[in-house]
Structures are given as structure tokens and as C-alpha cells.
CSV table of C-alpha atoms and ligand atoms in Angstrom, one decimal:
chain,number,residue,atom,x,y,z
A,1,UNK,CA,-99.9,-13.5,-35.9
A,2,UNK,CA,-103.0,-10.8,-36.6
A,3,UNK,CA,-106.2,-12.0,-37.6
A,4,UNK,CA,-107.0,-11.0,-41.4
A,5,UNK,CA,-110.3,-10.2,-41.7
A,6,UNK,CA,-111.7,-9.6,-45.6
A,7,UNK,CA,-115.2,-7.5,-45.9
A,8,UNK,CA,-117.4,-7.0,-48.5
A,9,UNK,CA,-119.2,-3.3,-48.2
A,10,UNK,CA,-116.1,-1.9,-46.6
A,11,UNK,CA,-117.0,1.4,-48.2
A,12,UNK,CA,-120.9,1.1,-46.7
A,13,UNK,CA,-121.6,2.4,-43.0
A,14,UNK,CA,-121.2,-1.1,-41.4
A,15,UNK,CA,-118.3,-1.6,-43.4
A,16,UNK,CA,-116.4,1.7,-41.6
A,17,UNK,CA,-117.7,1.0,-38.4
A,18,UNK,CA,-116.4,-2.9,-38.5
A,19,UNK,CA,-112.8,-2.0,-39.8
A,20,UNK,CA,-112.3,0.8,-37.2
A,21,UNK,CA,-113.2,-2.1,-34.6
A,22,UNK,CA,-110.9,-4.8,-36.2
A,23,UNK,CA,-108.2,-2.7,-36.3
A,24,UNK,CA,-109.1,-1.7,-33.1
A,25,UNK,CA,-108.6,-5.4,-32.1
A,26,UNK,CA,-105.4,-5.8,-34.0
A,27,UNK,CA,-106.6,-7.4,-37.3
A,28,UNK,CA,-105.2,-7.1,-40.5
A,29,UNK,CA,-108.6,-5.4,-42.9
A,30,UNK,CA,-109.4,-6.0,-46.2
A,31,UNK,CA,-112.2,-4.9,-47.8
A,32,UNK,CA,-113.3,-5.2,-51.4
A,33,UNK,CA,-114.2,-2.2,-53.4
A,34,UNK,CA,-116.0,-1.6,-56.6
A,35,UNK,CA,-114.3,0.1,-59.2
A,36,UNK,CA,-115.6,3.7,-60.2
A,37,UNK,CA,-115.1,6.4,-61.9
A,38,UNK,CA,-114.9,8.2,-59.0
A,39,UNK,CA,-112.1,7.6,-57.4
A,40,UNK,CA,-111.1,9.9,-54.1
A,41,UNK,CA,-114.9,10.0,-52.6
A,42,UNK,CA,-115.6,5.7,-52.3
A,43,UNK,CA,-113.8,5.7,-48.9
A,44,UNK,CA,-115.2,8.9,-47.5
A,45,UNK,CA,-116.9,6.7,-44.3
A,46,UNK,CA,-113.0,5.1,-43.7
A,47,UNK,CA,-111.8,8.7,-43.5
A,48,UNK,CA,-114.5,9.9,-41.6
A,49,UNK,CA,-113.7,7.2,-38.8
A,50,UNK,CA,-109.6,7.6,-39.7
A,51,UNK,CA,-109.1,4.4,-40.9
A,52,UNK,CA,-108.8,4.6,-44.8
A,53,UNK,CA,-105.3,4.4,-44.9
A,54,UNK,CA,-105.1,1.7,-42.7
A,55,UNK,CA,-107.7,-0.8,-44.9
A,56,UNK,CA,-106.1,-2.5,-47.8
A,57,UNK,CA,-108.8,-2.1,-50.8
A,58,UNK,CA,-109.1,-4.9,-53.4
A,59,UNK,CA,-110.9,-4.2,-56.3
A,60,UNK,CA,-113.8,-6.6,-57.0
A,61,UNK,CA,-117.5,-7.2,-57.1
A,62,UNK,CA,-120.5,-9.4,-55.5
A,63,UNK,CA,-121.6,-9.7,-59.1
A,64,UNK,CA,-117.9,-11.3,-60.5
A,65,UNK,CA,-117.5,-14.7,-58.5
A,66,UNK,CA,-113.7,-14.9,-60.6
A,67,UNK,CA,-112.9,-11.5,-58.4
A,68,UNK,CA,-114.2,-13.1,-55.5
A,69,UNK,CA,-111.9,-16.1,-55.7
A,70,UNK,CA,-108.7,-14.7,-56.5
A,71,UNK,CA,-109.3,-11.8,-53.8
A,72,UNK,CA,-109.8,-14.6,-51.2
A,73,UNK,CA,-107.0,-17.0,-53.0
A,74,UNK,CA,-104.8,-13.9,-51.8
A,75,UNK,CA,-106.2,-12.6,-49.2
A,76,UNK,CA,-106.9,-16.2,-47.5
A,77,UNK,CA,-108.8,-14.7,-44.3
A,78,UNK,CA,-109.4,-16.1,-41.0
A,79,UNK,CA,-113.1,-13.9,-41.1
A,80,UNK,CA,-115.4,-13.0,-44.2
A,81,UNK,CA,-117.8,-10.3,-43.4
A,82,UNK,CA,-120.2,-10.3,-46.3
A,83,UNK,CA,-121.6,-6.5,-45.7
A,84,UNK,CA,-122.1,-6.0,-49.2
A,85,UNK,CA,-125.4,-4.9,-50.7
A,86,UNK,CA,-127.9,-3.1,-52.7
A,87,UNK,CA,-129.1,-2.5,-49.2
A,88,UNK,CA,-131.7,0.3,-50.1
A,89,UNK,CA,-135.3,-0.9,-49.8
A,90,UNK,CA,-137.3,1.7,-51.9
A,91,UNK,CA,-134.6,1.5,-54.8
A,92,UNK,CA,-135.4,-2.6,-54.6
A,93,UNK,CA,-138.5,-1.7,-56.3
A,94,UNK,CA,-137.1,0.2,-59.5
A,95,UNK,CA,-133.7,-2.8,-59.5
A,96,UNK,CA,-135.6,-5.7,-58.6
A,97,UNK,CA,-133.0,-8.1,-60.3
A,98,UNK,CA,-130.0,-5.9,-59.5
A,99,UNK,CA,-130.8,-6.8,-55.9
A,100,UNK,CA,-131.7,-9.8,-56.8
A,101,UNK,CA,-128.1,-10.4,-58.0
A,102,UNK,CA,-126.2,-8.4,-55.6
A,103,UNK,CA,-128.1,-9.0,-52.2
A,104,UNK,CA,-129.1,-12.6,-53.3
A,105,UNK,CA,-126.8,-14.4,-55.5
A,106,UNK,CA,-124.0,-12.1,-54.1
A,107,UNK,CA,-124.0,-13.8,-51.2
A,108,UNK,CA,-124.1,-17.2,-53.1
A,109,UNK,CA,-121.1,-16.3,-54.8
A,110,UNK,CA,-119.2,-15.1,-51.7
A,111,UNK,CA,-119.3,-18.6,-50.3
A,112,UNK,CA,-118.6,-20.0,-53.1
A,113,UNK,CA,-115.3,-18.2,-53.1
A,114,UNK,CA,-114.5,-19.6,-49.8
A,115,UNK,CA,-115.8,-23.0,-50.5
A,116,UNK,CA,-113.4,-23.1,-53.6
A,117,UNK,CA,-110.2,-21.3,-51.5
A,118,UNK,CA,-110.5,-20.4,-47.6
A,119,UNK,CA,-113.2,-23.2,-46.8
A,120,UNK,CA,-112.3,-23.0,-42.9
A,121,UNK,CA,-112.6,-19.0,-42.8
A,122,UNK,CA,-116.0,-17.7,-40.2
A,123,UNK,CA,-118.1,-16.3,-42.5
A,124,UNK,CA,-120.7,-13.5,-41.4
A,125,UNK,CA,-123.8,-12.9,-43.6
A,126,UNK,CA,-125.6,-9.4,-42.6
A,127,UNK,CA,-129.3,-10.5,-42.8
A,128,UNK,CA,-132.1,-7.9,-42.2
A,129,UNK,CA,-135.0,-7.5,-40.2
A,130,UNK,CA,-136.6,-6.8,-43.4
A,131,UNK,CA,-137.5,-10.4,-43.7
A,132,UNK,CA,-139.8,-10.0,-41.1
A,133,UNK,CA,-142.1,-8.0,-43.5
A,134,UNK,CA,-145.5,-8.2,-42.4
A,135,UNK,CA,-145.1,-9.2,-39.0
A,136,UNK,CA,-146.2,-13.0,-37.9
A,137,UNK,CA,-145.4,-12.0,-34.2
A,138,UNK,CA,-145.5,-8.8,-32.5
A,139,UNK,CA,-141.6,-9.7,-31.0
A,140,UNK,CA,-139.7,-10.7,-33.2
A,141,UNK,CA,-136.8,-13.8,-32.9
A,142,UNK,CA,-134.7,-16.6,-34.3
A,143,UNK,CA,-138.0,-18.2,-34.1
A,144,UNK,CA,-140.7,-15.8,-35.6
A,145,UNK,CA,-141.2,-16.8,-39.2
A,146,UNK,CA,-140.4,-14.6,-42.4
A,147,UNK,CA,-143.1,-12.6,-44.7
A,148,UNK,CA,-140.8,-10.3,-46.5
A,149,UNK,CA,-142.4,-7.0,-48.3
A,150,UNK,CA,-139.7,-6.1,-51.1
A,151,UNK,CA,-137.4,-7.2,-53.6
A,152,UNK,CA,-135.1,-6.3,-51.0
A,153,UNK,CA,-136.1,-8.5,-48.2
A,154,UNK,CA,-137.0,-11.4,-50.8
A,155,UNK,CA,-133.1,-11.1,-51.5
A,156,UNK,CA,-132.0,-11.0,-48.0
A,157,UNK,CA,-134.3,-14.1,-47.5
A,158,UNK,CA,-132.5,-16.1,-49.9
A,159,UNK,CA,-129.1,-14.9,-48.4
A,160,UNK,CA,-130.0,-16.1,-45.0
A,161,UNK,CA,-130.9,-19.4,-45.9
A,162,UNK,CA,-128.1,-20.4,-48.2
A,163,UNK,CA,-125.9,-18.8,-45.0
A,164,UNK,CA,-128.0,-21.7,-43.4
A,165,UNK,CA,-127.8,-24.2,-46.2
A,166,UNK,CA,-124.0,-23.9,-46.6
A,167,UNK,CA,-123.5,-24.4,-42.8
A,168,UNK,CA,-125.7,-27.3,-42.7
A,169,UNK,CA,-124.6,-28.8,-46.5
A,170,UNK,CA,-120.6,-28.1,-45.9
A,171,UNK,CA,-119.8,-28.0,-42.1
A,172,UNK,CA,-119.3,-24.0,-42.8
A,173,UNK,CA,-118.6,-22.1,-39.5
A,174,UNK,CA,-121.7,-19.3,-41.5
A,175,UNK,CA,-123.7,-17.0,-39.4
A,176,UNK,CA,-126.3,-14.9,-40.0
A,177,UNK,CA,-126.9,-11.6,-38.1
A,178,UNK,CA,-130.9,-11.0,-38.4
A,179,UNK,CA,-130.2,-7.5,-37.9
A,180,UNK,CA,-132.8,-4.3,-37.0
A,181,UNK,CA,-132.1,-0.8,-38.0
A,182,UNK,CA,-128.9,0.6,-37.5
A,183,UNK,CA,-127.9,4.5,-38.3
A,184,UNK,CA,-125.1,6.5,-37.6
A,185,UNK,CA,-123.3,9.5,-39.4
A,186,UNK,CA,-122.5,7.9,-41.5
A,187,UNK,CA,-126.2,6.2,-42.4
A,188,UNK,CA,-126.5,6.8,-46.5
A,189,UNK,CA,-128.0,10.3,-46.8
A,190,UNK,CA,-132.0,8.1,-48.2
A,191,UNK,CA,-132.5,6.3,-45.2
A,192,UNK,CA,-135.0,8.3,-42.9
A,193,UNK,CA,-133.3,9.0,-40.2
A,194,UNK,CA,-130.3,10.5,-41.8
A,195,UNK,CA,-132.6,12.1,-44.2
A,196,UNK,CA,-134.5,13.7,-41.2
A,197,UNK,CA,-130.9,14.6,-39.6
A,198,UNK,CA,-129.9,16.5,-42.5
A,199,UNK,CA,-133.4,17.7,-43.7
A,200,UNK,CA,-133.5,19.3,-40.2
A,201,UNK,CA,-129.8,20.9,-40.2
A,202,UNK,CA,-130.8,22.4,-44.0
A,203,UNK,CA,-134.0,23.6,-42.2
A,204,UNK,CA,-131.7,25.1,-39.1
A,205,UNK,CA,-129.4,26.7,-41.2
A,206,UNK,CA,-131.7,28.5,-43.6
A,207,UNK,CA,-130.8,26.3,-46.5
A,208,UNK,CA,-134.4,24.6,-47.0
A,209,UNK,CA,-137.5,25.1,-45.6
A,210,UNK,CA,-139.2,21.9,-45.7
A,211,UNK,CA,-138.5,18.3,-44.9
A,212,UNK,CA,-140.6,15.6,-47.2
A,213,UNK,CA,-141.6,12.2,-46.0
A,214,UNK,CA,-143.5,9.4,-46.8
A,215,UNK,CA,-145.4,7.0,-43.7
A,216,UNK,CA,-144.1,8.6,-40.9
A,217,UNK,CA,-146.8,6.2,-38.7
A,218,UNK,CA,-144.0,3.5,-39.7
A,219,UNK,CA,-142.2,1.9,-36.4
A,220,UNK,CA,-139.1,0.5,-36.2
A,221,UNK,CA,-136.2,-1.2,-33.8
A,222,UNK,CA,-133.2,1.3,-34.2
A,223,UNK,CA,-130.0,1.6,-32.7
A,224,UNK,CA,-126.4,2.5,-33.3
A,225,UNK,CA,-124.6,0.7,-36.1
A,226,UNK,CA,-120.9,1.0,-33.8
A,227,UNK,CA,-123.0,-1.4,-31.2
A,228,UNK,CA,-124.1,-3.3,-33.6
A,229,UNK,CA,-120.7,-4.2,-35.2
A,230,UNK,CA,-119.7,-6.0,-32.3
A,231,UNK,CA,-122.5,-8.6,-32.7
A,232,UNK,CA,-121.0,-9.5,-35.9
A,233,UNK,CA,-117.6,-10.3,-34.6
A,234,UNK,CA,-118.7,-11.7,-31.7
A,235,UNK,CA,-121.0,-14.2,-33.5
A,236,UNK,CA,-117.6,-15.1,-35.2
A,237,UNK,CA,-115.8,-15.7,-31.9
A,238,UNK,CA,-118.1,-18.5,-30.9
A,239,UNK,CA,-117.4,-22.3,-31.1
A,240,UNK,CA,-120.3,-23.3,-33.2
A,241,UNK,CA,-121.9,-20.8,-35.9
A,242,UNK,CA,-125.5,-19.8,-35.4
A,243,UNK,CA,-128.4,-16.5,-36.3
A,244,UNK,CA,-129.0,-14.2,-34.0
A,245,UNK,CA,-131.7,-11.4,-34.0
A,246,UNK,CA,-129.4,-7.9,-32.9
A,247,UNK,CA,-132.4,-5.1,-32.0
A,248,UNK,CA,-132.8,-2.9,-28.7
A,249,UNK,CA,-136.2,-4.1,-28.3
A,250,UNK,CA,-137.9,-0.7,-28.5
A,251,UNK,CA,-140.1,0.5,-31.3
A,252,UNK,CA,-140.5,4.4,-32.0
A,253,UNK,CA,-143.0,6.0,-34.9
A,254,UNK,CA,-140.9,8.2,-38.0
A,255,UNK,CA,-143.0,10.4,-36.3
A,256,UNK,CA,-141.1,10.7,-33.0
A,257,UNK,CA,-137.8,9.8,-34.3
A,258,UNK,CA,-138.3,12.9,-36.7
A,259,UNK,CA,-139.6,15.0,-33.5
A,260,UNK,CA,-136.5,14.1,-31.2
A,261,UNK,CA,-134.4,15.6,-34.5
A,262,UNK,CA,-136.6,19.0,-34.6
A,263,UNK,CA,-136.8,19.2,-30.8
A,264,UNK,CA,-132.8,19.2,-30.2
A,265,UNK,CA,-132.5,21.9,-33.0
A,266,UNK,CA,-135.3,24.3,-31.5
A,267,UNK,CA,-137.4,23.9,-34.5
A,268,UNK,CA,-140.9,22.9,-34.7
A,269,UNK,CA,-141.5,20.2,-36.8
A,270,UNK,CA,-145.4,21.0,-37.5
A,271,UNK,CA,-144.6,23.7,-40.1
A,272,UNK,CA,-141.6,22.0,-41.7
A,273,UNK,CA,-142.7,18.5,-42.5
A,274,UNK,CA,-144.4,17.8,-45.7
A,275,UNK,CA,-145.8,14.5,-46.3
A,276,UNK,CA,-145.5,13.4,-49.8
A,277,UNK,CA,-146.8,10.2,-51.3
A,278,UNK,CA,-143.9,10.1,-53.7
A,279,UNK,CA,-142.0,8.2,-50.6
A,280,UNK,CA,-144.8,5.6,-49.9
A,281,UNK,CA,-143.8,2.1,-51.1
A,282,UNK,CA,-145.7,0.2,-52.8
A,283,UNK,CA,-145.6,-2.5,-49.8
A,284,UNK,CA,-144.8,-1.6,-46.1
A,285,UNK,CA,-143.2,-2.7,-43.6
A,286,UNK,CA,-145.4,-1.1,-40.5
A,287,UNK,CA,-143.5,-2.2,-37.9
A,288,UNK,CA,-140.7,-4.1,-36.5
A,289,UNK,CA,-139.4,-4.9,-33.0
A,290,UNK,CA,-136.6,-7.5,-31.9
A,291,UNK,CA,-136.1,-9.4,-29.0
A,292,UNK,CA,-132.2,-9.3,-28.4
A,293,UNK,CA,-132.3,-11.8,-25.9
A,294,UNK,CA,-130.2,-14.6,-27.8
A,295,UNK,CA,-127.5,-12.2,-28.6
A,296,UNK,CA,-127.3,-11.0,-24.7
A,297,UNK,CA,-127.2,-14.2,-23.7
A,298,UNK,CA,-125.0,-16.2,-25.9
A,299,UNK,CA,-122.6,-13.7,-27.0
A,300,UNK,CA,-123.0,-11.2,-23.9
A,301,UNK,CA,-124.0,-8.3,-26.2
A,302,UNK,CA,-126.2,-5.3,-25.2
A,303,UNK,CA,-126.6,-2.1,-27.5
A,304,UNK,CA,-125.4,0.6,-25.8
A,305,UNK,CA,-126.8,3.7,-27.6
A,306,UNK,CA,-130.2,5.7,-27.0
A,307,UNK,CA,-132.2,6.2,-30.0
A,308,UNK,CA,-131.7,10.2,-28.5
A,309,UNK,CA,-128.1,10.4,-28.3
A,310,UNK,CA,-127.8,8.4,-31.5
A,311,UNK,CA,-130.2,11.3,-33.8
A,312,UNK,CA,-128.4,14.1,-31.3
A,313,UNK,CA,-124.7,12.5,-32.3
A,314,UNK,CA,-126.3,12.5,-36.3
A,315,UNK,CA,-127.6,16.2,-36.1
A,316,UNK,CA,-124.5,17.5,-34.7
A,317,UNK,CA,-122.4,15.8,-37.4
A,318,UNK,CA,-125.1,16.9,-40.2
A,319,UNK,CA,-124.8,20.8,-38.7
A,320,UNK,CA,-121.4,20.7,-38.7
A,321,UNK,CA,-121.9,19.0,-42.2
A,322,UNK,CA,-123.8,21.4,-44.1
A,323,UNK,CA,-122.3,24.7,-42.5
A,324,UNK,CA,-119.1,23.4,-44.2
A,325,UNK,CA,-120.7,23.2,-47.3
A,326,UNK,CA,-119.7,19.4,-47.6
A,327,UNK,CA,-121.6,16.9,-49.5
U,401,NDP,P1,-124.6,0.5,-47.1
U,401,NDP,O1,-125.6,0.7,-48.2
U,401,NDP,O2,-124.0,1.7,-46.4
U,401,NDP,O3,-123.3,-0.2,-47.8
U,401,NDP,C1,-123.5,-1.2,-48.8
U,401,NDP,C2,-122.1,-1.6,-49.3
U,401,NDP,O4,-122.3,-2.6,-50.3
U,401,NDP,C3,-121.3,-0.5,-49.9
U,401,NDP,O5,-120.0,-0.6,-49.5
U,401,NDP,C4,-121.5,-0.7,-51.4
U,401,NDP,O6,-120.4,-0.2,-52.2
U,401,NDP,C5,-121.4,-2.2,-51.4
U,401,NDP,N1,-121.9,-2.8,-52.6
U,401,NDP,C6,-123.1,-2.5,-53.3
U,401,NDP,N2,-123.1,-3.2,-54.4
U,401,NDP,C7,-122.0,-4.0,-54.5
U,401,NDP,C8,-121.5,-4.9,-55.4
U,401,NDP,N3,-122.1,-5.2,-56.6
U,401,NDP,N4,-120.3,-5.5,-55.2
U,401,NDP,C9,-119.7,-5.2,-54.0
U,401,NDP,N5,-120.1,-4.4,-53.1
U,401,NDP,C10,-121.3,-3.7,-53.3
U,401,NDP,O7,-125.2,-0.6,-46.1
U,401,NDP,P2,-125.0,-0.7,-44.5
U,401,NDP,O8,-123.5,-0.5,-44.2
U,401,NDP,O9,-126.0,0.1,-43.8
U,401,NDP,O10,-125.4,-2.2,-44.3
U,401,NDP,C11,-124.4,-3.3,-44.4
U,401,NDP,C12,-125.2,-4.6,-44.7
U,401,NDP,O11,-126.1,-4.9,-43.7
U,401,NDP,C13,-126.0,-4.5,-46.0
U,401,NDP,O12,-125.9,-5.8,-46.6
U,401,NDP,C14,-127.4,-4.2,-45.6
U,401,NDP,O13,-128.3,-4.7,-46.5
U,401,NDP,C15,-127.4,-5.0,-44.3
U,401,NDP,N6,-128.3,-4.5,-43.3
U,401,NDP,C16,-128.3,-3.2,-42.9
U,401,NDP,C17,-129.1,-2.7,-41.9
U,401,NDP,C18,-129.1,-1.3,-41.5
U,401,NDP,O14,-130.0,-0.9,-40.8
U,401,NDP,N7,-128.0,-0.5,-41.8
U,401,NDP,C19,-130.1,-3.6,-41.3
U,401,NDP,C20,-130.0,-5.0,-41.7
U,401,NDP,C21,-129.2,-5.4,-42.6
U,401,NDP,P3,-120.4,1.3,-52.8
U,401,NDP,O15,-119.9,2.2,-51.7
U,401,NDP,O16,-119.6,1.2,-54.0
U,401,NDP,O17,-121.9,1.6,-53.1
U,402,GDP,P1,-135.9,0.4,-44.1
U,402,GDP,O1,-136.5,-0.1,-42.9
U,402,GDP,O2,-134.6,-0.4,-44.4
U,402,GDP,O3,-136.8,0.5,-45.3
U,402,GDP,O4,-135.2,1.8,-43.8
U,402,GDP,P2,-135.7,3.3,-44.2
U,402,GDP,O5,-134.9,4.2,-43.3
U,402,GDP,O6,-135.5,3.5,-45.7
U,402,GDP,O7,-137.2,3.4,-43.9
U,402,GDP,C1,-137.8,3.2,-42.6
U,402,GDP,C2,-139.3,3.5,-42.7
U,402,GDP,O8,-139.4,4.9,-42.8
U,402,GDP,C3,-140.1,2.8,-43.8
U,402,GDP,O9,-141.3,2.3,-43.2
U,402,GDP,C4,-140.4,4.0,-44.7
U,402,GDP,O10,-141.6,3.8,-45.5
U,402,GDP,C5,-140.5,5.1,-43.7
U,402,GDP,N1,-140.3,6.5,-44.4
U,402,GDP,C6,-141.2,7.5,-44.3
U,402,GDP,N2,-140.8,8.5,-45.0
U,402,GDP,C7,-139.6,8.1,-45.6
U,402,GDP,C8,-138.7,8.8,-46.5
U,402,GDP,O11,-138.9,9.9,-46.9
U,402,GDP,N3,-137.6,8.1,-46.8
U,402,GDP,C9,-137.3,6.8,-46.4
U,402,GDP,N4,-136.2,6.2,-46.7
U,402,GDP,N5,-138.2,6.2,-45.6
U,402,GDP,C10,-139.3,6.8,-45.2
């Protein structure tokens, strides 16, 4: 019998990059979708990847716990992947109790659903390296304590720990993923890298002149979301439940990052890039940098993408992109 795996955020970059390697691994997917008004665009990542029509999409919502429980009454899945999320930092400012709700209590209400109907499903809870905030170790693992710097990471705090709380309270097999930056294509267009990727293929393509950004002296631990979505399972494939920190353990400036995107597209990124306070936040996360070494060694896992190929792989996709006039 298949595996039936049930995601929330299936529509979300992680949330494409996870079903095309379930299916991949012969699971049945499910994913939960919010209803909107615009239908036809939502699964725009799942056809991307060629998978939309092989995900079966449930309508519910992190905010509704009665959705919750009768998608996973139905579905009753062997994994929960809870990818769901008002996952954008800087919007966490202006929806500080929408995020509270969705990234916080969403989470809450998830296992909840699976206490009330599916209690002996492997749940999967996608915690951030946000929570790290302002650093209390210049490496950061399972270990290094948390100082988070937004409504955002304040909300992935709380998800964490009631992960932790339910495992420890209920016998749940609940893991957390303490994961570092991870980008794609497929990377919502506000993030800075894929805001770079595309700000530089406008640029390239005579459709804009300048690029705007806010710190670019911030650092951070990226790699490729499609490495990263293997942690997650694999987490779920162990005996016993635990956190693991998924990073490549290498740190790079906005600054470079934004020069290895204007340096593979021949431009020079001294007379395009603006800097514009409007993108500061009003607390900052300066830098981050994971220590994988848990996650290599428990569950064999190494990330397998350059931060290079990953923003040449983006530009090439945002060329092609924008030359075709598509959103
Ligand atoms: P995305 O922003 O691409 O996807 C978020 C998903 O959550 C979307 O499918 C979105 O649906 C869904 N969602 C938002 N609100 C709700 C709601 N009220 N009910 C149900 N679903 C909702 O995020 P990523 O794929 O990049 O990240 C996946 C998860 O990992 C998130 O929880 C994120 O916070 C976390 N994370 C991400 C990191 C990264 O670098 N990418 C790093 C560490 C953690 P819709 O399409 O309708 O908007
Ligand atoms: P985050 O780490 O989840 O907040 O991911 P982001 O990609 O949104 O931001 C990464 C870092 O880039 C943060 O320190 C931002 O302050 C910095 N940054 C600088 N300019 C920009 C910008 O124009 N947009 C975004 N999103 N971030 C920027």
C-alpha cells in the first residue's frame, strides 16, 4: 500500500518541491489549499514542477481547526507536513496577529487535528532559523538558544515548542526542522534572492533600470529548497522523532549573493542597485549560520546545491520568465 502523505502549504515553494519528491517515492499527496477567488493561478509552483494534477487538493485552512479535522478524518495520513505559513518576515510587522494565528496557533491546531483523528501519523513542523534572531552563538545548532527578532520568528518559536511539547505531552512521533534559508524558482518573488533574480533579469532585458534593496550587509545560510525537502522526510523515516538544524554551513553578504546574480548576467551591479530604507526592518536579523552536522550524521543528509548554481538555476528561470511576459 502507498504512503499518504497530507501537507499544509502545498501551494508554497516547499510545498511543490516535497510533493514532486513524495510522488517521486510513490506516496499518495494531499495537500490543503485555501480557497480564493482565484482559482487557476494557486497551484502555479505544482505545475511548474508537473505535478498539479497528480496532488489531490482539499480545501481548508490553518486558521479553521473543523477543516483540519475532517480533512485528516478523511485523508487519515501516515505523514503530516505542516509547511503552512505566513512565512514572510517583513509582512510579520504590518500582520503581527495574522502570523500570530497562522504561523503560531496554526500549528497548534494542526496537531490538534491529528491528536483528535490520525494520533499515530509523523508529523513534520517547518521551524525557521529565524528563531535564532540575534545570534547567542556564532554557529548555530540544536543547542544554541533562541532570541527571535519579529512577529515572525516569535510565531515560529511557539510552533517549535508546542512540536516539542506535544512529543513530549502525547508520545507524538513530532519533529521539527530548524531550517536556514532555502530559495529556488520558485522562492515567492519578496524574498531577496528571488527579488535580486528577477530585479536583475528586468535589468538584462531592458525592462527596469534599477534594483532596490534594503541591508544588503545582511548574511545568511542559503541553500536549495529541493535539498532541503529531503531533510523533512527523512526526519520522518527515523525510529524516534527529534529537531534538527538543516543549513550548509556557509554565510554569504546580500551583497555578494546579489553580485553572483549581476556577474552571470554581464551587468554591473554598482550602477543598478539602489539602496532604499523603505526595505529596512524595524529589527534585524544580521546574520545566520548553521551547523548541519546532526542532520549529516543522523539522517545521512548533505545539501547538494552551490549557493552559485542555485542564483544561476533562478536567473535562468527568471530570464526565461520575464522574456515571456509571465507573471
Ligand atoms: P511559502 O510562503 O512559499 O508558502 C507558504 C504556504 O502556506 C503557501 O502554500 C500558503 O498558501 C500557505 N498558507 C498561508 N496561510 C495559510 C493559511 N491560513 N492556511 C493554510 N495555508 C496557508 O513558504 P515556503 O514554502 O518557503 O516555506 C514553507 C514553510 O517553511 C513555511 O512555514 C516557512 O515559514 C518555513 N520556512 C521557510 C524557510 C525558507 O527559507 N523558505 C526557512 C525556514 C522555515 P497560499 O499559496 O494560499 O498563499
Ligand atoms: P528572511 O531571512 O526570512 O527575512 O528572508 P529575506 O529573503 O526576506 O531577507 C533576507 C535578508 O535580506 C534580511 O536580512 C533582509 O533585511 C535583507 N534584505 C535586504 N534588502 C532586502 C529586500 O529588498 N527585500 C528582502 N526581502 N530582504 C532584503
Amino acid at each position: 500500500m502507498a504512503k499518504r502523505a497530507l501537507l499544509t502549504g502545498v501551494t508554497g515553494q516547499d510545498g511543490a518541491y516535497l510533493s514532486q519528491f513524495l510522488l517521486g517515492k510513490g506516496y499518495e499527496v494531499c495537500g490543503i489549499i485555501r480557497r480564493s477567488s482565484h482559482r487557476g493561478v494557486e497551484d502555479h509552483r505544482l505545475r511548474f514542477l508537473g505535478v498539479a494534477d497528480k496532488v489531490t487538493l482539499l480545501d481548508g485552512d490553518l486558521g479553521d481547526l473543523s477543516s483540519l479535522v475532517r480533512i485528516v478524518k478523511d485523508v487519515q495520513p501516515d505523514e503530516i507536513y505542516n509547511l503552512g505559513a505566513q512565512s514572510f518576515v517583513a509582512s510579520s510587522w504590518r500582520q503581527p496577529i495574522l502570523t500570530a494565528n497562522i504561523t503560531g496557533v496554526g500549528v497548534t491546531n494542526m496537531l490538534e487535528a491529528m491528536r483528535a483523528e490520525r494520533p499515530a501519523a509523523r508529523f513534520y513542523q517547518a521551524s525557521s532559523s529565524e528563531m535564532y534572531g540575534r545570534i547567542q552563538e556564532p554557529v548555530q545548532n540544536e543547542d544554541t538558544p533562541f532570541y527571535p527578532r519579529s512577529p515572525y520568528a516569535v510565531a515560529k518559536l511557539y510552533g517549535h515548542w508546542i512540536t516539542v511539547n506535544y512529543r513530549e505531552s502525547f508520545g507524538f512521533h513530532a519533529s521539527s526542522g530548524i531550517l536556514f534559508n532555502h530559495e529556488s524558482p520558485l522562492r515567492g518573488i519578496e524574498f531577496v534572492t528571488r527579488k535580486v533574480t528577477d530585479g536583475v533579469a528586468r535589468i538584462k532585458l531592458g525592462k527596469a533600470k534599477e534594483l532596490r534593496l534594503g541591508n544588503i550587509d545582511a548574511k545568511r545560510d542559503w541553500g536549495h529548497a529541493r535539498d532541503y525537502v529531503k531533510a523533512m522526510w527523512l526526519m520522518l523515516q527515523q525510529d524516534k522523532p527529534d529537531d534538527y538544524v538543516v543549513a550548509t554551513g556557509r554565510t554569504t553578504t546580500v551583497r555578494d549573493m546579489c553580485r553572483i546574480a549581476f556577474d552571470y548576467a554581464g551587468l554591473d551591479m554598482d550602477k543598478h542597485v539602489v539602496i532604499d530604507p523603505a526595505f529596512y526592518r524595524p529589527a534585524e536579523v544580521d546574520i545566520l549560520l548553521g551547523d548541519p552536522s546532526k542532520a549529516t550524521k543522523k539522517l545521512g543528509w548533505t545539501p547538494e546545491t552551490s549557493l552559485e548554481d542555485m542564483i544561476r538555476e533562478m536567473l535562468d528561470a527568471d530570464l526565461e520568465r520575464v522574456k515571456a511576459g509571465k507573471l
